[in-house]
Amino acid sequence: MIRLDGKVIVVTGAGRGIGRAHAELLAARGAAVVIGDLGVDIDGSGVSSDPAQEVAEAITAAGGCAVACAADIREADGAQALLQAALDLGGRVDGLVNNAGILSHVAFAEMSLAEIQRQFDVHVFGTVRVTQTLWPELVRSGGSVVNTTSSGIFGAPVSMAYSIAKGAVFAFSRALATVGDAEGVRVNLLMPGAETRMQAFAREQFGGAAEPSEEARRRSSPALVAPVVTYLMSDECSLNGEMIYAGHGHVRRFVLASGDGIHIEDLTPELIAENWEQISRLEPLHIVNDLPSFRASLGAPMTESGRVATR
Ligand SMILES: NC(=O)c1ccc[n+]([C@@H]2O[C@H](COP(=O)([O-])OP(=O)(O)OC[C@H]3O[C@@H](n4cnc5c(N)ncnc54)[C@H](O)[C@@H]3O)[C@@H](O)[C@H]2O)c1
């Protein structure tokens, strides 16, 4: 059985939904867990220490080890508070699950730059700040980071600001995985799908689709996402730089990939038109794990130091 005894793991946004499920399973497998959650509304407004407190109490009552930390990941003080809570709990940090999130639905024509900023403050700057603050401890322990992206990166027109931010989380995580490869920290991405208040909000915005039945809720429970994070946090896992979808009982690896394309030095627009079939062919499929392996696959010169990571 996969166990996490002796590990201290910080989970942001653990007061509700998917983060709560992560925290409960991590604790059930022996980890001491910092329940980071500011208790905000879906748009990031308001503050309450109740959700974090309630989850920490529930885990403790079930025989696990957890402490609440109602920290704001948008603030440097909040990231520092999460670090301190972990050190107070177990004197180390072995894992970080950047899960806290907010959502908005705004049509492209009405989307303001301020809205994008609001999404970036939580998803991007929050994730980067908390990770940077905990990084020295994660390097010390040879730890594991899971960042949370979304299927919105495939193209979600009504939650565009959110999707832009989740795309940035993807790029950040891929870059950090390369840093982690050299420093002994694994960094992976989770793309979850589960019935939470965020899903309920999305349903409402899309025109009030019917409430899911009890059976549908069971099949889309956050508890079906959490096992992936527990695995990614464990010593049994050696994955780095991967993106994994988890939801509704499905677990899938998502990759960036290319085919062979063409290589013609005297390229013209006509040659592109003529060769489009070959350019678009995806067999053989080359999975692009990182920048050095992408450049190596093209035979392109390296312009920055970097080594082809072994995964
Ligand atoms: N539910 C889904 O199907 C789904 C799909 C794709 C991605 N996601 C992502 O999964 C993560 C969890 O989503 P969820 O559905 O459980 O949402 P949720 O709204 O149920 O929970 C999110 C939690 O994050 C906390 N939070 C938000 N801003 C914070 C801040 N500044 N500081 C500290 N805590 C903060 C909230 O208080 C809340 O408890 C999010 O990153 C979300 O974008 C969810």
Short mmCIF file of C-alpha atoms and ligand atoms in Angstrom, two decimals:
data_model
loop_
_atom_site.label_atom_id
_atom_site.label_comp_id
_atom_site.label_asym_id
_atom_site.label_seq_id
_atom_site.Cartn_x
_atom_site.Cartn_y
_atom_site.Cartn_z
CA MET A 1 0.00 0.00 0.00
CA ILE A 2 1.26 3.48 -0.82
CA ARG A 3 2.02 5.33 2.42
CA LEU A 4 3.17 8.88 3.10
CA ASP A 5 4.21 8.53 6.74
CA GLY A 6 6.70 11.16 7.86
CA LYS A 7 5.89 13.52 4.98
CA VAL A 8 4.61 17.06 5.49
CA ILE A 9 2.46 18.24 2.60
CA VAL A 10 0.92 21.67 1.98
CA VAL A 11 -2.35 21.78 0.03
CA THR A 12 -3.74 25.18 -0.98
CA GLY A 13 -7.49 25.56 -1.41
CA ALA A 14 -7.92 22.48 0.80
CA GLY A 15 -10.96 23.86 2.62
CA ARG A 16 -13.34 22.76 -0.12
CA GLY A 17 -13.90 20.61 -3.18
CA ILE A 18 -10.94 18.91 -4.82
CA GLY A 19 -8.36 20.32 -2.39
CA ARG A 20 -10.28 18.87 0.55
CA ALA A 21 -10.31 15.45 -1.11
CA HIS A 22 -6.54 15.69 -1.72
CA ALA A 23 -5.92 16.61 1.92
CA GLU A 24 -8.16 13.86 3.31
CA LEU A 25 -6.52 11.10 1.27
CA LEU A 26 -2.98 12.39 1.90
CA ALA A 27 -3.69 12.40 5.64
CA ALA A 28 -5.35 8.96 5.50
CA ARG A 29 -2.11 7.65 3.97
CA GLY A 30 -0.05 9.05 6.83
CA ALA A 31 1.04 12.54 5.71
CA ALA A 32 0.81 15.54 8.01
CA VAL A 33 -1.14 18.10 5.99
CA VAL A 34 -1.32 21.89 6.05
CA ILE A 35 -4.86 22.87 5.06
CA GLY A 36 -4.28 26.17 3.29
CA ASP A 37 -7.50 28.00 2.45
CA LEU A 38 -8.62 31.60 2.68
CA GLY A 39 -12.29 30.64 2.47
CA VAL A 40 -13.10 32.99 -0.39
CA ASP A 41 -16.12 33.15 -2.69
CA ILE A 42 -15.91 31.78 -6.20
CA ASP A 43 -14.70 35.18 -7.48
CA GLY A 44 -11.97 35.49 -4.84
CA SER A 45 -13.82 37.98 -2.63
CA GLY A 46 -14.48 37.58 1.10
CA VAL A 47 -12.48 35.73 3.71
CA SER A 48 -13.32 32.97 6.18
CA SER A 49 -11.12 30.72 8.27
CA ASP A 50 -14.01 28.23 8.68
CA PRO A 51 -13.43 25.93 5.66
CA ALA A 52 -9.75 25.31 6.52
CA GLN A 53 -10.59 24.87 10.21
CA GLU A 54 -13.43 22.45 9.50
CA VAL A 55 -11.28 20.22 7.25
CA ALA A 56 -8.38 20.19 9.72
CA GLU A 57 -10.79 19.20 12.51
CA ALA A 58 -12.40 16.47 10.38
CA ILE A 59 -9.00 14.98 9.53
CA THR A 60 -7.87 15.13 13.15
CA ALA A 61 -11.13 13.53 14.31
CA ALA A 62 -10.52 10.69 11.82
CA GLY A 63 -7.11 10.05 13.41
CA GLY A 64 -5.02 12.01 10.89
CA CYS A 65 -2.64 14.92 11.32
CA ALA A 66 -3.58 18.33 9.89
CA VAL A 67 -3.42 21.99 10.72
CA ALA A 68 -5.48 24.84 9.30
CA CYS A 69 -3.84 27.88 7.73
CA ALA A 70 -6.21 30.53 6.40
CA ALA A 71 -3.50 32.12 4.26
CA ASP A 72 -3.97 34.19 1.11
CA ILE A 73 -1.77 32.80 -1.67
CA ARG A 74 -1.98 36.21 -3.39
CA GLU A 75 0.16 37.70 -0.61
CA ALA A 76 3.82 37.11 0.26
CA ASP A 77 2.74 36.88 3.94
CA GLY A 78 0.31 34.10 3.00
CA ALA A 79 3.02 32.01 1.34
CA GLN A 80 5.26 32.57 4.36
CA ALA A 81 2.44 31.51 6.70
CA LEU A 82 2.03 28.23 4.77
CA LEU A 83 5.77 27.55 5.07
CA GLN A 84 5.74 28.32 8.80
CA ALA A 85 2.69 26.11 9.37
CA ALA A 86 4.47 23.19 7.66
CA LEU A 87 7.66 23.72 9.66
CA ASP A 88 5.67 23.96 12.92
CA LEU A 89 3.79 20.79 12.00
CA GLY A 90 6.74 18.58 11.11
CA GLY A 91 9.92 20.62 10.64
CA ARG A 92 10.05 19.97 6.88
CA VAL A 93 8.15 20.23 3.58
CA ASP A 94 7.93 17.15 1.35
CA GLY A 95 5.08 18.13 -0.89
CA LEU A 96 3.09 21.05 -2.23
CA VAL A 97 -0.25 20.84 -4.01
CA ASN A 98 -1.10 24.19 -5.60
CA ASN A 99 -4.85 23.74 -5.91
CA ALA A 100 -6.52 27.00 -4.76
CA GLY A 101 -8.53 28.61 -7.52
CA ILE A 102 -11.28 31.02 -8.48
CA LEU A 103 -13.44 31.22 -11.60
CA SER A 104 -15.16 33.81 -13.75
CA HIS A 105 -17.23 33.61 -16.89
CA VAL A 106 -16.90 36.68 -19.08
CA ALA A 107 -17.43 36.87 -22.83
CA PHE A 108 -14.34 37.90 -24.83
CA ALA A 109 -15.88 41.24 -25.86
CA GLU A 110 -16.46 42.20 -22.22
CA MET A 111 -13.28 40.69 -20.77
CA SER A 112 -11.17 43.37 -19.07
CA LEU A 113 -7.45 43.20 -18.46
CA ALA A 114 -8.33 43.62 -14.77
CA GLU A 115 -10.21 40.32 -14.94
CA ILE A 116 -7.17 38.58 -16.39
CA GLN A 117 -5.07 40.15 -13.63
CA ARG A 118 -7.51 38.84 -10.99
CA GLN A 119 -7.18 35.31 -12.38
CA PHE A 120 -3.39 35.62 -12.61
CA ASP A 121 -3.16 36.88 -9.01
CA VAL A 122 -4.53 33.58 -7.72
CA HIS A 123 -3.63 30.90 -10.26
CA VAL A 124 -0.30 32.14 -11.58
CA PHE A 125 1.25 34.52 -9.07
CA GLY A 126 -0.19 32.52 -6.14
CA THR A 127 1.20 29.26 -7.51
CA VAL A 128 4.59 30.77 -8.34
CA ARG A 129 4.89 32.61 -5.02
CA VAL A 130 3.96 29.67 -2.79
CA THR A 131 6.22 27.33 -4.78
CA GLN A 132 9.15 29.75 -4.63
CA THR A 133 8.69 30.22 -0.88
CA LEU A 134 8.60 26.47 -0.18
CA TRP A 135 11.22 25.55 -2.81
CA PRO A 136 14.35 25.47 -0.57
CA GLU A 137 12.57 23.04 1.79
CA LEU A 138 11.35 20.96 -1.17
CA VAL A 139 14.92 20.76 -2.50
CA ARG A 140 16.13 19.74 0.95
CA SER A 141 13.61 16.89 1.15
CA GLY A 142 13.69 15.85 -2.52
CA GLY A 143 10.01 16.75 -2.63
CA SER A 144 7.12 16.78 -5.07
CA VAL A 145 4.96 19.62 -6.43
CA VAL A 146 1.60 19.27 -8.14
CA ASN A 147 0.18 22.32 -9.91
CA THR A 148 -3.42 22.50 -11.02
CA THR A 149 -4.36 23.34 -14.56
CA SER A 150 -7.67 22.87 -16.37
CA SER A 151 -9.23 21.53 -19.54
CA GLY A 152 -9.83 25.26 -20.15
CA ILE A 153 -6.38 25.27 -21.79
CA PHE A 154 -7.93 23.36 -24.70
CA GLY A 155 -10.08 26.42 -25.44
CA ALA A 156 -12.91 27.61 -23.18
CA PRO A 157 -14.39 30.78 -24.67
CA VAL A 158 -16.54 31.90 -21.73
CA SER A 159 -13.94 31.43 -19.03
CA MET A 160 -11.14 32.90 -21.13
CA ALA A 161 -9.36 34.87 -18.40
CA TYR A 162 -9.31 31.75 -16.21
CA SER A 163 -8.05 29.65 -19.14
CA ILE A 164 -5.25 32.11 -19.93
CA ALA A 165 -4.10 31.82 -16.32
CA LYS A 166 -4.30 28.01 -16.38
CA GLY A 167 -2.21 28.04 -19.57
CA ALA A 168 0.42 30.06 -17.73
CA VAL A 169 0.35 27.50 -14.91
CA PHE A 170 1.08 24.84 -17.54
CA ALA A 171 4.10 26.74 -18.93
CA PHE A 172 5.38 27.53 -15.42
CA SER A 173 5.15 23.88 -14.42
CA ARG A 174 6.97 22.61 -17.49
CA ALA A 175 9.78 25.11 -16.89
CA LEU A 176 9.94 24.27 -13.18
CA ALA A 177 10.05 20.54 -13.95
CA THR A 178 13.30 21.19 -15.79
CA VAL A 179 14.68 23.11 -12.81
CA GLY A 180 13.41 20.36 -10.52
CA ASP A 181 15.12 17.72 -12.64
CA ALA A 182 18.44 19.32 -11.73
CA GLU A 183 17.54 20.04 -8.09
CA GLY A 184 15.78 16.81 -7.18
CA VAL A 185 12.18 18.04 -6.97
CA ARG A 186 9.46 16.49 -9.16
CA VAL A 187 6.90 18.89 -10.64
CA ASN A 188 3.74 17.62 -12.34
CA LEU A 189 0.41 19.01 -13.47
CA LEU A 190 -3.05 17.85 -12.55
CA MET A 191 -6.03 18.57 -14.80
CA PRO A 192 -8.98 17.67 -12.58
CA GLY A 193 -12.66 17.18 -13.29
CA ALA A 194 -15.07 16.88 -10.36
CA GLU A 195 -18.38 18.07 -9.00
CA THR A 196 -17.62 21.04 -6.72
CA ARG A 197 -19.04 24.51 -6.16
CA MET A 198 -16.85 25.63 -9.08
CA GLN A 199 -18.65 23.14 -11.34
CA ALA A 200 -22.01 24.27 -9.96
CA PHE A 201 -21.07 27.89 -10.77
CA ALA A 202 -20.00 26.91 -14.30
CA ARG A 203 -23.30 25.06 -14.80
CA GLU A 204 -25.24 28.13 -13.66
CA GLN A 205 -23.31 30.40 -16.04
CA PHE A 206 -23.90 28.06 -18.95
CA GLY A 207 -27.64 28.53 -18.54
CA GLY A 208 -28.60 26.45 -15.56
CA ALA A 209 -28.15 22.86 -16.74
CA ALA A 210 -30.05 20.42 -14.51
CA GLU A 211 -28.60 19.61 -11.10
CA PRO A 212 -26.72 16.29 -11.24
CA SER A 213 -28.39 13.25 -9.70
CA GLU A 214 -26.93 11.59 -6.59
CA GLU A 215 -25.50 8.90 -8.87
CA ALA A 216 -23.87 11.50 -11.15
CA ARG A 217 -22.39 13.26 -8.10
CA ARG A 218 -20.94 10.00 -6.87
CA ARG A 219 -19.36 9.34 -10.27
CA SER A 220 -17.84 12.83 -10.37
CA SER A 221 -16.70 13.00 -6.76
CA PRO A 222 -13.41 14.83 -5.94
CA ALA A 223 -12.48 11.56 -4.21
CA LEU A 224 -11.89 10.16 -7.72
CA VAL A 225 -9.28 12.87 -8.41
CA ALA A 226 -7.34 12.66 -5.15
CA PRO A 227 -5.64 9.26 -5.74
CA VAL A 228 -3.58 10.76 -8.56
CA VAL A 229 -2.15 13.43 -6.25
CA THR A 230 -1.43 10.89 -3.51
CA TYR A 231 0.46 8.81 -6.08
CA LEU A 232 2.37 11.87 -7.38
CA MET A 233 3.36 12.75 -3.79
CA SER A 234 4.63 9.26 -3.00
CA ASP A 235 8.12 7.76 -3.17
CA GLU A 236 6.69 5.10 -5.53
CA CYS A 237 6.35 7.80 -8.20
CA SER A 238 9.26 9.09 -10.29
CA LEU A 239 7.23 11.16 -12.80
CA ASN A 240 8.41 14.67 -13.61
CA GLY A 241 6.98 17.22 -16.06
CA GLU A 242 3.81 15.23 -16.75
CA MET A 243 0.23 16.47 -17.10
CA ILE A 244 -2.41 14.07 -15.87
CA TYR A 245 -6.16 14.37 -16.23
CA ALA A 246 -8.19 12.84 -13.41
CA GLY A 247 -11.93 12.82 -13.09
CA HIS A 248 -15.03 10.65 -13.21
CA GLY A 249 -12.82 7.57 -12.81
CA HIS A 250 -10.67 8.45 -15.82
CA VAL A 251 -6.92 8.98 -15.52
CA ARG A 252 -5.10 10.07 -18.67
CA ARG A 253 -1.69 11.38 -19.58
CA PHE A 254 -1.74 14.50 -21.77
CA VAL A 255 1.31 15.49 -23.80
CA LEU A 256 2.64 18.03 -26.25
CA ALA A 257 3.71 16.17 -29.34
CA SER A 258 4.60 16.57 -32.99
CA GLY A 259 5.00 14.45 -36.07
CA ASP A 260 8.06 14.45 -38.32
CA GLY A 261 6.81 17.42 -40.36
CA ILE A 262 9.07 18.40 -43.23
CA HIS A 263 12.59 19.76 -43.41
CA ILE A 264 13.20 21.87 -46.54
CA GLU A 265 15.82 24.62 -46.52
CA ASP A 266 14.45 26.58 -49.53
CA LEU A 267 10.99 26.87 -48.07
CA THR A 268 8.19 28.64 -49.96
CA PRO A 269 4.47 29.09 -49.16
CA GLU A 270 3.69 26.78 -52.09
CA LEU A 271 5.82 23.99 -50.59
CA ILE A 272 3.84 24.29 -47.37
CA ALA A 273 0.57 23.95 -49.29
CA GLU A 274 1.93 21.00 -51.28
CA ASN A 275 3.25 19.23 -48.18
CA TRP A 276 0.47 19.97 -45.72
CA GLU A 277 -0.52 16.32 -45.50
CA GLN A 278 2.98 15.34 -44.37
CA ILE A 279 3.27 18.38 -42.03
CA SER A 280 0.03 17.44 -40.30
CA ARG A 281 0.78 13.71 -40.06
CA LEU A 282 1.28 12.65 -36.44
CA GLU A 283 2.95 9.31 -37.07
CA PRO A 284 5.54 8.82 -35.81
CA LEU A 285 4.59 10.85 -32.76
CA HIS A 286 7.37 12.71 -30.92
CA ILE A 287 6.47 13.60 -27.34
CA VAL A 288 8.06 16.90 -26.34
CA ASN A 289 9.00 16.73 -22.66
CA ASP A 290 11.07 19.88 -22.44
CA LEU A 291 12.90 22.53 -24.43
CA PRO A 292 16.23 20.67 -24.76
CA SER A 293 14.54 17.52 -26.05
CA PHE A 294 12.46 19.63 -28.48
CA ARG A 295 15.59 21.31 -29.82
CA ALA A 296 17.45 18.02 -29.96
CA SER A 297 14.61 16.45 -31.99
CA LEU A 298 14.95 19.25 -34.58
CA GLY A 299 18.71 19.03 -34.58
CA ALA A 300 18.56 22.77 -33.78
CA PRO A 301 21.48 24.48 -32.04
CA MET A 302 21.16 25.05 -28.31
CA THR A 303 21.06 28.74 -27.48
CA GLU A 304 21.00 28.27 -23.76
CA SER A 305 22.64 25.77 -21.50
CA GLY A 306 20.42 22.84 -20.86
CA ARG A 307 20.62 19.14 -20.95
CA VAL A 308 18.23 16.61 -22.33
CA ALA A 309 16.43 15.43 -19.23
CA THR A 310 16.04 11.74 -18.65
CA ARG A 311 12.59 10.86 -17.46
N1 LIG B 1 -13.93 21.29 -10.35
C1 LIG B 1 -13.44 21.01 -11.54
O1 LIG B 1 -14.01 20.21 -12.30
C2 LIG B 1 -12.16 21.65 -11.99
C3 LIG B 1 -11.80 21.53 -13.35
C4 LIG B 1 -10.58 22.06 -13.76
C5 LIG B 1 -9.75 22.69 -12.85
N2 LIG B 1 -10.15 22.83 -11.55
C6 LIG B 1 -9.22 23.48 -10.63
O2 LIG B 1 -9.11 22.69 -9.45
C7 LIG B 1 -8.86 23.53 -8.32
C8 LIG B 1 -9.88 23.27 -7.22
O3 LIG B 1 -11.16 23.59 -7.73
P1 LIG B 1 -12.53 23.24 -6.97
O4 LIG B 1 -13.49 22.87 -8.02
O5 LIG B 1 -12.28 22.34 -5.81
O6 LIG B 1 -12.93 24.71 -6.45
P2 LIG B 1 -13.60 25.22 -5.07
O7 LIG B 1 -14.13 26.58 -5.38
O8 LIG B 1 -14.52 24.19 -4.53
O9 LIG B 1 -12.34 25.33 -4.09
C9 LIG B 1 -11.31 26.24 -4.31
C10 LIG B 1 -10.76 26.66 -2.96
O10 LIG B 1 -9.67 27.58 -3.19
C11 LIG B 1 -9.68 28.57 -2.17
N3 LIG B 1 -9.00 29.79 -2.61
C12 LIG B 1 -9.30 30.58 -3.67
N4 LIG B 1 -8.50 31.65 -3.71
C13 LIG B 1 -7.63 31.53 -2.67
C14 LIG B 1 -6.57 32.32 -2.18
N5 LIG B 1 -6.23 33.50 -2.75
N6 LIG B 1 -5.87 31.89 -1.11
C15 LIG B 1 -6.19 30.71 -0.50
N7 LIG B 1 -7.24 29.94 -0.90
C16 LIG B 1 -7.94 30.34 -1.97
C17 LIG B 1 -11.16 28.82 -1.94
O11 LIG B 1 -11.42 29.41 -0.67
C18 LIG B 1 -11.77 27.43 -2.11
O12 LIG B 1 -11.97 26.79 -0.86
C19 LIG B 1 -8.86 24.96 -8.85
O13 LIG B 1 -7.55 25.37 -9.15
C20 LIG B 1 -9.66 24.84 -10.14
O14 LIG B 1 -9.35 25.86 -11.05
C21 LIG B 1 -11.33 22.32 -11.11
#
